[in-house]
Amino acid sequence: HDDRLSLGTVKVFIDGSLGSGTAWMEPEDGPLGMHPDELREVAKFCLENGFQLAVHAIGRHAVRVAIDVMEEVRPHVPTPYRATLPVWRIEHAEFVDQSDVRRAAVVGILLSVQPLHLMMDAELLKEQHPEHLTAAFPWLDFTEGGVPLAIGSDGPVTPCAPFQSISVACGSERRELFGVHDAPLSLHALARDVALHAHTLGGAVASLGKLGSGMLTVGQHADFIVLDDDPLGCHQDRLGKIKVIETWIGGNRAFPK
């Protein structure tokens, strides 16, 4: 497939979702998915055979257990931008305590998040889990704590809408979640260049892309899009409405035909 398909990841589920009530929040709740002992065996298999390990973990205790196992099996990997081993990652990581963010940074774990989940879960979170608000969707803690970040869609659970996703990551939705409408800053909103980096280079690193993929650099495939506005310079209200005019893959225009 012209060097565009690779299979190198083992994905496991250690909990479920907030909406179904199966996110593993507290130790006494679970395990609600794969048992930690089984996860440990899968992690050892990945280490021995050179696979990437990706763990679905939404609740804060699920994230903690995933980090525990990764830390035990593979205690430290250099930053994924320099590592020769495949980066291990946690998918979703919607609730993460600051102490676990620091551990993820030391171990070299990438956190892969989907900002549109905030829009799906905000009301449920406020109504049923107000005690977890301070640990919810803490993207700024990730980047400031030195954790590599990838942003994606989680399609088909949420739509594949990159600029809507970036708009949420950079906007005031987090402020609305906390109900502090007059706060001077949007709590946990990312800078646009950081969000764009996480959606391009971060995504390439998370999906085992070759060094330099996710960027327009010499020697890489000429994969790029042409937009009708500047995502780094347009008004915030315009960010989620940006349209793709052209899509180029490998130097050939794929859209419009």
Short mmCIF file of the C-alpha atoms (twelve columns), coordinates in Angstrom:
data_MODEL
# 
_entry.id   MODEL 
# 
loop_
_atom_site.group_PDB 
_atom_site.id 
_atom_site.type_symbol 
_atom_site.label_atom_id 
_atom_site.label_alt_id 
_atom_site.label_comp_id 
_atom_site.label_asym_id 
_atom_site.label_seq_id 
_atom_site.Cartn_x 
_atom_site.Cartn_y 
_atom_site.Cartn_z 
_atom_site.pdbx_PDB_model_num 
ATOM 1   C CA . HIS A 1   0.000   0.000   0.000  1 
ATOM 2   C CA . ASP A 2   2.765   2.439   -0.986 1 
ATOM 3   C CA . ASP A 3   4.309   2.278   2.499  1 
ATOM 4   C CA . ARG A 4   1.115   3.667   4.041  1 
ATOM 5   C CA . LEU A 5   -0.086  0.724   6.114  1 
ATOM 6   C CA . SER A 6   1.680   -0.601  9.185  1 
ATOM 7   C CA . LEU A 7   0.529   -2.968  11.903 1 
ATOM 8   C CA . GLY A 8   2.529   -2.641  15.067 1 
ATOM 9   C CA . THR A 9   0.194   -1.894  17.963 1 
ATOM 10  C CA . VAL A 10  -1.556  -4.030  20.551 1 
ATOM 11  C CA . LYS A 11  -4.549  -2.224  22.064 1 
ATOM 12  C CA . VAL A 12  -6.235  -3.279  25.274 1 
ATOM 13  C CA . PHE A 13  -9.134  -1.921  27.324 1 
ATOM 14  C CA . ILE A 14  -8.697  -1.476  31.064 1 
ATOM 15  C CA . ASP A 15  -12.022 0.285   31.607 1 
ATOM 16  C CA . GLY A 16  -15.086 1.482   29.699 1 
ATOM 17  C CA . SER A 17  -16.582 4.960   29.412 1 
ATOM 18  C CA . LEU A 18  -18.018 7.730   31.521 1 
ATOM 19  C CA . GLY A 19  -21.400 7.580   29.804 1 
ATOM 20  C CA . SER A 20  -21.872 3.867   30.472 1 
ATOM 21  C CA . GLY A 21  -20.721 4.177   34.072 1 
ATOM 22  C CA . THR A 22  -17.742 1.896   33.451 1 
ATOM 23  C CA . ALA A 23  -14.888 4.399   33.737 1 
ATOM 24  C CA . TRP A 24  -12.593 3.100   36.510 1 
ATOM 25  C CA . MET A 25  -12.455 6.095   38.853 1 
ATOM 26  C CA . GLU A 26  -11.706 4.596   42.273 1 
ATOM 27  C CA . PRO A 27  -9.788  1.430   43.285 1 
ATOM 28  C CA . GLU A 28  -12.878 -0.181  44.750 1 
ATOM 29  C CA . ASP A 29  -14.761 0.206   41.453 1 
ATOM 30  C CA . GLY A 30  -12.818 -2.263  39.410 1 
ATOM 31  C CA . PRO A 31  -11.179 -3.625  37.463 1 
ATOM 32  C CA . LEU A 32  -13.843 -2.871  34.866 1 
ATOM 33  C CA . GLY A 33  -11.940 -4.161  31.846 1 
ATOM 34  C CA . MET A 34  -8.773  -6.188  31.505 1 
ATOM 35  C CA . HIS A 35  -7.325  -7.265  34.846 1 
ATOM 36  C CA . PRO A 36  -3.991  -5.588  35.688 1 
ATOM 37  C CA . ASP A 37  -2.265  -8.981  35.829 1 
ATOM 38  C CA . GLU A 38  -3.372  -9.720  32.277 1 
ATOM 39  C CA . LEU A 39  -2.327  -6.240  31.183 1 
ATOM 40  C CA . ARG A 40  1.110   -6.924  32.653 1 
ATOM 41  C CA . GLU A 41  1.446   -10.082 30.555 1 
ATOM 42  C CA . VAL A 42  0.408   -8.227  27.390 1 
ATOM 43  C CA . ALA A 43  2.909   -5.464  28.188 1 
ATOM 44  C CA . LYS A 44  5.703   -8.017  28.550 1 
ATOM 45  C CA . PHE A 45  4.709   -9.554  25.208 1 
ATOM 46  C CA . CYS A 46  4.857   -6.117  23.553 1 
ATOM 47  C CA . LEU A 47  8.273   -5.398  25.048 1 
ATOM 48  C CA . GLU A 48  9.717   -8.750  23.972 1 
ATOM 49  C CA . ASN A 49  8.334   -8.506  20.422 1 
ATOM 50  C CA . GLY A 50  8.771   -4.809  19.686 1 
ATOM 51  C CA . PHE A 51  5.103   -3.881  19.619 1 
ATOM 52  C CA . GLN A 52  3.558   -0.628  20.712 1 
ATOM 53  C CA . LEU A 53  1.214   -0.963  23.686 1 
ATOM 54  C CA . ALA A 54  -1.905  1.237   23.640 1 
ATOM 55  C CA . VAL A 55  -4.157  1.136   26.694 1 
ATOM 56  C CA . HIS A 56  -7.701  2.489   26.700 1 
ATOM 57  C CA . ALA A 57  -8.012  4.176   30.105 1 
ATOM 58  C CA . ILE A 58  -10.548 6.914   30.887 1 
ATOM 59  C CA . GLY A 59  -11.041 6.898   34.654 1 
ATOM 60  C CA . ARG A 60  -8.264  8.233   36.842 1 
ATOM 61  C CA . HIS A 61  -7.616  4.898   38.563 1 
ATOM 62  C CA . ALA A 62  -7.529  3.130   35.196 1 
ATOM 63  C CA . VAL A 63  -4.899  5.642   34.049 1 
ATOM 64  C CA . ARG A 64  -2.933  5.085   37.244 1 
ATOM 65  C CA . VAL A 65  -2.983  1.293   36.825 1 
ATOM 66  C CA . ALA A 66  -1.904  1.624   33.178 1 
ATOM 67  C CA . ILE A 67  1.047   3.780   34.233 1 
ATOM 68  C CA . ASP A 68  1.869   1.347   37.068 1 
ATOM 69  C CA . VAL A 69  2.124   -1.558  34.630 1 
ATOM 70  C CA . MET A 70  4.072   0.375   31.991 1 
ATOM 71  C CA . GLU A 71  6.456   1.680   34.622 1 
ATOM 72  C CA . GLU A 72  7.034   -1.822  35.975 1 
ATOM 73  C CA . VAL A 73  7.543   -3.527  32.615 1 
ATOM 74  C CA . ARG A 74  9.449   -0.759  30.807 1 
ATOM 75  C CA . PRO A 75  10.632  1.735   33.437 1 
ATOM 76  C CA . HIS A 76  12.010  4.460   31.184 1 
ATOM 77  C CA . VAL A 77  12.028  5.317   27.506 1 
ATOM 78  C CA . PRO A 78  13.553  8.561   26.194 1 
ATOM 79  C CA . THR A 79  11.237  11.170  24.749 1 
ATOM 80  C CA . PRO A 80  9.489   9.626   21.722 1 
ATOM 81  C CA . TYR A 81  11.079  12.191  19.417 1 
ATOM 82  C CA . ARG A 82  14.430  10.495  20.068 1 
ATOM 83  C CA . ALA A 83  13.473  6.963   21.052 1 
ATOM 84  C CA . THR A 84  14.300  3.908   18.953 1 
ATOM 85  C CA . LEU A 85  11.659  1.848   20.769 1 
ATOM 86  C CA . PRO A 86  7.973   2.315   19.906 1 
ATOM 87  C CA . VAL A 87  6.329   4.806   22.231 1 
ATOM 88  C CA . TRP A 88  3.676   3.320   24.509 1 
ATOM 89  C CA . ARG A 89  0.508   5.320   24.893 1 
ATOM 90  C CA . ILE A 90  -2.664  5.733   26.906 1 
ATOM 91  C CA . GLU A 91  -5.815  6.415   24.932 1 
ATOM 92  C CA . HIS A 92  -8.284  9.042   26.196 1 
ATOM 93  C CA . ALA A 93  -6.750  9.756   29.646 1 
ATOM 94  C CA . GLU A 94  -9.748  11.907  30.543 1 
ATOM 95  C CA . PHE A 95  -9.059  11.966  34.289 1 
ATOM 96  C CA . VAL A 96  -5.435  12.156  35.445 1 
ATOM 97  C CA . ASP A 97  -4.010  13.351  38.744 1 
ATOM 98  C CA . GLN A 98  -0.973  15.620  38.583 1 
ATOM 99  C CA . SER A 99  1.214   13.043  40.319 1 
ATOM 100 C CA . ASP A 100 0.427   10.564  37.537 1 
ATOM 101 C CA . VAL A 101 1.189   13.173  34.868 1 
ATOM 102 C CA . ARG A 102 4.683   13.489  36.323 1 
ATOM 103 C CA . ARG A 103 5.112   9.715   36.317 1 
ATOM 104 C CA . ALA A 104 3.980   9.464   32.694 1 
ATOM 105 C CA . ALA A 105 6.588   12.060  31.735 1 
ATOM 106 C CA . VAL A 106 9.382   10.119  33.466 1 
ATOM 107 C CA . VAL A 107 8.391   6.775   31.956 1 
ATOM 108 C CA . GLY A 108 7.982   8.296   28.485 1 
ATOM 109 C CA . ILE A 109 4.284   7.552   27.962 1 
ATOM 110 C CA . LEU A 110 2.375   9.427   25.286 1 
ATOM 111 C CA . LEU A 111 -1.161  10.540  26.122 1 
ATOM 112 C CA . SER A 112 -3.604  10.443  23.220 1 
ATOM 113 C CA . VAL A 113 -6.695  12.598  23.776 1 
ATOM 114 C CA . GLN A 114 -9.896  13.524  21.978 1 
ATOM 115 C CA . PRO A 115 -11.147 17.024  22.889 1 
ATOM 116 C CA . LEU A 116 -14.600 16.401  21.413 1 
ATOM 117 C CA . HIS A 117 -15.192 13.960  24.275 1 
ATOM 118 C CA . LEU A 118 -15.327 16.989  26.560 1 
ATOM 119 C CA . MET A 119 -18.390 18.188  24.671 1 
ATOM 120 C CA . MET A 120 -19.985 14.738  24.980 1 
ATOM 121 C CA . ASP A 121 -19.270 14.267  28.667 1 
ATOM 122 C CA . ALA A 122 -19.457 17.770  30.176 1 
ATOM 123 C CA . GLU A 123 -23.046 17.666  31.436 1 
ATOM 124 C CA . LEU A 124 -22.714 14.096  32.711 1 
ATOM 125 C CA . LEU A 125 -19.492 15.022  34.488 1 
ATOM 126 C CA . LYS A 126 -21.024 18.034  36.211 1 
ATOM 127 C CA . GLU A 127 -24.162 16.159  37.229 1 
ATOM 128 C CA . GLN A 128 -22.739 12.803  38.316 1 
ATOM 129 C CA . HIS A 129 -19.016 13.269  38.984 1 
ATOM 130 C CA . PRO A 130 -18.441 16.785  40.365 1 
ATOM 131 C CA . GLU A 131 -15.745 15.419  42.687 1 
ATOM 132 C CA . HIS A 132 -13.605 14.593  39.639 1 
ATOM 133 C CA . LEU A 133 -13.786 17.989  37.932 1 
ATOM 134 C CA . THR A 134 -10.279 19.033  38.949 1 
ATOM 135 C CA . ALA A 135 -8.793  15.938  37.299 1 
ATOM 136 C CA . ALA A 136 -10.916 16.092  34.129 1 
ATOM 137 C CA . PHE A 137 -9.384  16.690  30.686 1 
ATOM 138 C CA . PRO A 138 -6.196  18.302  32.082 1 
ATOM 139 C CA . TRP A 139 -4.443  18.837  28.739 1 
ATOM 140 C CA . LEU A 140 -2.359  21.775  29.908 1 
ATOM 141 C CA . ASP A 141 -1.005  19.667  32.783 1 
ATOM 142 C CA . PHE A 142 0.182   17.164  30.168 1 
ATOM 143 C CA . THR A 143 2.086   19.613  28.001 1 
ATOM 144 C CA . GLU A 144 3.508   21.632  30.894 1 
ATOM 145 C CA . GLY A 145 4.498   18.400  32.637 1 
ATOM 146 C CA . GLY A 146 6.586   17.234  29.694 1 
ATOM 147 C CA . VAL A 147 4.248   14.496  28.480 1 
ATOM 148 C CA . PRO A 148 4.076   14.055  24.688 1 
ATOM 149 C CA . LEU A 149 0.531   14.726  23.508 1 
ATOM 150 C CA . ALA A 150 -1.463  13.480  20.536 1 
ATOM 151 C CA . ILE A 151 -4.899  14.783  19.583 1 
ATOM 152 C CA . GLY A 152 -7.308  12.725  17.509 1 
ATOM 153 C CA . SER A 153 -10.963 12.121  16.748 1 
ATOM 154 C CA . ASP A 154 -11.872 8.683   18.183 1 
ATOM 155 C CA . GLY A 155 -14.114 8.201   15.150 1 
ATOM 156 C CA . PRO A 156 -16.760 6.951   14.775 1 
ATOM 157 C CA . VAL A 157 -17.555 7.657   18.447 1 
ATOM 158 C CA . THR A 158 -16.991 11.326  17.694 1 
ATOM 159 C CA . PRO A 159 -16.845 12.876  14.214 1 
ATOM 160 C CA . CYS A 160 -13.531 13.194  12.401 1 
ATOM 161 C CA . ALA A 161 -13.482 16.996  12.591 1 
ATOM 162 C CA . PRO A 162 -9.914  18.163  13.268 1 
ATOM 163 C CA . PHE A 163 -10.598 21.892  13.404 1 
ATOM 164 C CA . GLN A 164 -13.590 21.481  15.695 1 
ATOM 165 C CA . SER A 165 -11.337 19.373  17.901 1 
ATOM 166 C CA . ILE A 166 -8.603  22.022  17.902 1 
ATOM 167 C CA . SER A 167 -11.212 24.696  18.619 1 
ATOM 168 C CA . VAL A 168 -12.351 22.821  21.733 1 
ATOM 169 C CA . ALA A 169 -8.757  22.205  22.827 1 
ATOM 170 C CA . CYS A 170 -7.960  25.912  22.496 1 
ATOM 171 C CA . GLY A 171 -11.292 27.407  23.540 1 
ATOM 172 C CA . SER A 172 -13.474 28.225  26.503 1 
ATOM 173 C CA . GLU A 173 -15.306 24.919  26.837 1 
ATOM 174 C CA . ARG A 174 -13.190 23.952  29.832 1 
ATOM 175 C CA . ARG A 175 -14.130 27.246  31.503 1 
ATOM 176 C CA . GLU A 176 -17.803 26.522  30.848 1 
ATOM 177 C CA . LEU A 177 -17.342 23.031  32.313 1 
ATOM 178 C CA . PHE A 178 -16.225 24.516  35.618 1 
ATOM 179 C CA . GLY A 179 -18.923 27.186  35.529 1 
ATOM 180 C CA . VAL A 180 -16.435 30.042  35.986 1 
ATOM 181 C CA . HIS A 181 -17.719 32.117  33.100 1 
ATOM 182 C CA . ASP A 182 -15.925 35.303  34.148 1 
ATOM 183 C CA . ALA A 183 -12.494 33.694  34.561 1 
ATOM 184 C CA . PRO A 184 -9.792  35.693  32.763 1 
ATOM 185 C CA . LEU A 185 -8.314  32.607  31.104 1 
ATOM 186 C CA . SER A 186 -9.807  29.481  29.587 1 
ATOM 187 C CA . LEU A 187 -8.793  26.808  32.050 1 
ATOM 188 C CA . HIS A 188 -6.602  24.150  30.466 1 
ATOM 189 C CA . ALA A 189 -6.961  25.635  26.983 1 
ATOM 190 C CA . LEU A 190 -3.961  24.838  24.793 1 
ATOM 191 C CA . ALA A 191 -2.116  27.341  22.646 1 
ATOM 192 C CA . ARG A 192 -3.040  26.862  18.999 1 
ATOM 193 C CA . ASP A 193 0.455   25.953  17.872 1 
ATOM 194 C CA . VAL A 194 0.601   23.294  20.613 1 
ATOM 195 C CA . ALA A 195 -2.769  21.845  19.578 1 
ATOM 196 C CA . LEU A 196 -1.778  21.855  15.900 1 
ATOM 197 C CA . HIS A 197 1.509   20.145  16.783 1 
ATOM 198 C CA . ALA A 198 -0.373  17.472  18.763 1 
ATOM 199 C CA . HIS A 199 -2.743  16.906  15.846 1 
ATOM 200 C CA . THR A 200 0.046   16.520  13.269 1 
ATOM 201 C CA . LEU A 201 3.477   15.570  14.583 1 
ATOM 202 C CA . GLY A 202 1.989   14.223  17.815 1 
ATOM 203 C CA . GLY A 203 -0.384  12.020  15.880 1 
ATOM 204 C CA . ALA A 204 2.429   10.775  13.652 1 
ATOM 205 C CA . VAL A 205 4.551   9.837   16.669 1 
ATOM 206 C CA . ALA A 206 1.606   8.142   18.383 1 
ATOM 207 C CA . SER A 207 0.873   6.041   15.305 1 
ATOM 208 C CA . LEU A 208 4.486   4.900   14.911 1 
ATOM 209 C CA . GLY A 209 5.251   7.274   12.073 1 
ATOM 210 C CA . LYS A 210 8.810   7.430   10.844 1 
ATOM 211 C CA . LEU A 211 11.033  10.194  12.208 1 
ATOM 212 C CA . GLY A 212 9.999   13.456  10.576 1 
ATOM 213 C CA . SER A 213 6.554   12.318  9.468  1 
ATOM 214 C CA . GLY A 214 3.757   14.667  10.360 1 
ATOM 215 C CA . MET A 215 5.803   17.604  9.080  1 
ATOM 216 C CA . LEU A 216 6.548   19.152  5.693  1 
ATOM 217 C CA . THR A 217 10.256  18.400  5.520  1 
ATOM 218 C CA . VAL A 218 12.661  17.240  2.837  1 
ATOM 219 C CA . GLY A 219 12.449  13.494  2.332  1 
ATOM 220 C CA . GLN A 220 8.893   13.083  3.649  1 
ATOM 221 C CA . HIS A 221 5.768   12.358  1.648  1 
ATOM 222 C CA . ALA A 222 4.185   15.574  0.393  1 
ATOM 223 C CA . ASP A 223 1.022   15.093  2.444  1 
ATOM 224 C CA . PHE A 224 -0.689  18.403  3.162  1 
ATOM 225 C CA . ILE A 225 -3.955  20.318  2.990  1 
ATOM 226 C CA . VAL A 226 -4.865  23.774  1.711  1 
ATOM 227 C CA . LEU A 227 -7.285  25.693  3.955  1 
ATOM 228 C CA . ASP A 228 -9.608  28.652  3.540  1 
ATOM 229 C CA . ASP A 229 -8.214  30.376  6.653  1 
ATOM 230 C CA . ASP A 230 -5.185  30.433  8.941  1 
ATOM 231 C CA . PRO A 231 -5.744  28.244  12.031 1 
ATOM 232 C CA . LEU A 232 -3.024  30.117  13.912 1 
ATOM 233 C CA . GLY A 233 -4.312  33.583  13.124 1 
ATOM 234 C CA . CYS A 234 -8.077  33.489  12.651 1 
ATOM 235 C CA . HIS A 235 -10.634 34.501  15.276 1 
ATOM 236 C CA . GLN A 236 -11.518 31.819  17.832 1 
ATOM 237 C CA . ASP A 237 -15.114 31.670  16.586 1 
ATOM 238 C CA . ARG A 238 -13.817 30.904  13.095 1 
ATOM 239 C CA . LEU A 239 -11.380 28.148  14.087 1 
ATOM 240 C CA . GLY A 240 -13.873 25.281  14.184 1 
ATOM 241 C CA . LYS A 241 -15.374 26.302  10.847 1 
ATOM 242 C CA . ILE A 242 -12.223 26.180  8.715  1 
ATOM 243 C CA . LYS A 243 -12.730 24.258  5.488  1 
ATOM 244 C CA . VAL A 244 -10.297 22.152  3.491  1 
ATOM 245 C CA . ILE A 245 -9.954  23.398  -0.091 1 
ATOM 246 C CA . GLU A 246 -7.459  20.811  -1.304 1 
ATOM 247 C CA . THR A 247 -5.882  17.594  -0.008 1 
ATOM 248 C CA . TRP A 248 -2.534  16.358  -1.372 1 
ATOM 249 C CA . ILE A 249 -1.188  12.868  -0.736 1 
ATOM 250 C CA . GLY A 250 2.314   11.947  -1.817 1 
ATOM 251 C CA . GLY A 251 2.520   15.057  -3.973 1 
ATOM 252 C CA . ASN A 252 -0.691  14.225  -5.851 1 
ATOM 253 C CA . ARG A 253 -3.934  16.095  -5.389 1 
ATOM 254 C CA . ALA A 254 -6.525  13.716  -3.929 1 
ATOM 255 C CA . PHE A 255 -9.261  16.289  -3.269 1 
ATOM 256 C CA . PRO A 256 -10.943 17.678  -5.242 1 
ATOM 257 C CA . LYS A 257 -10.423 15.161  -8.004 1 
# 
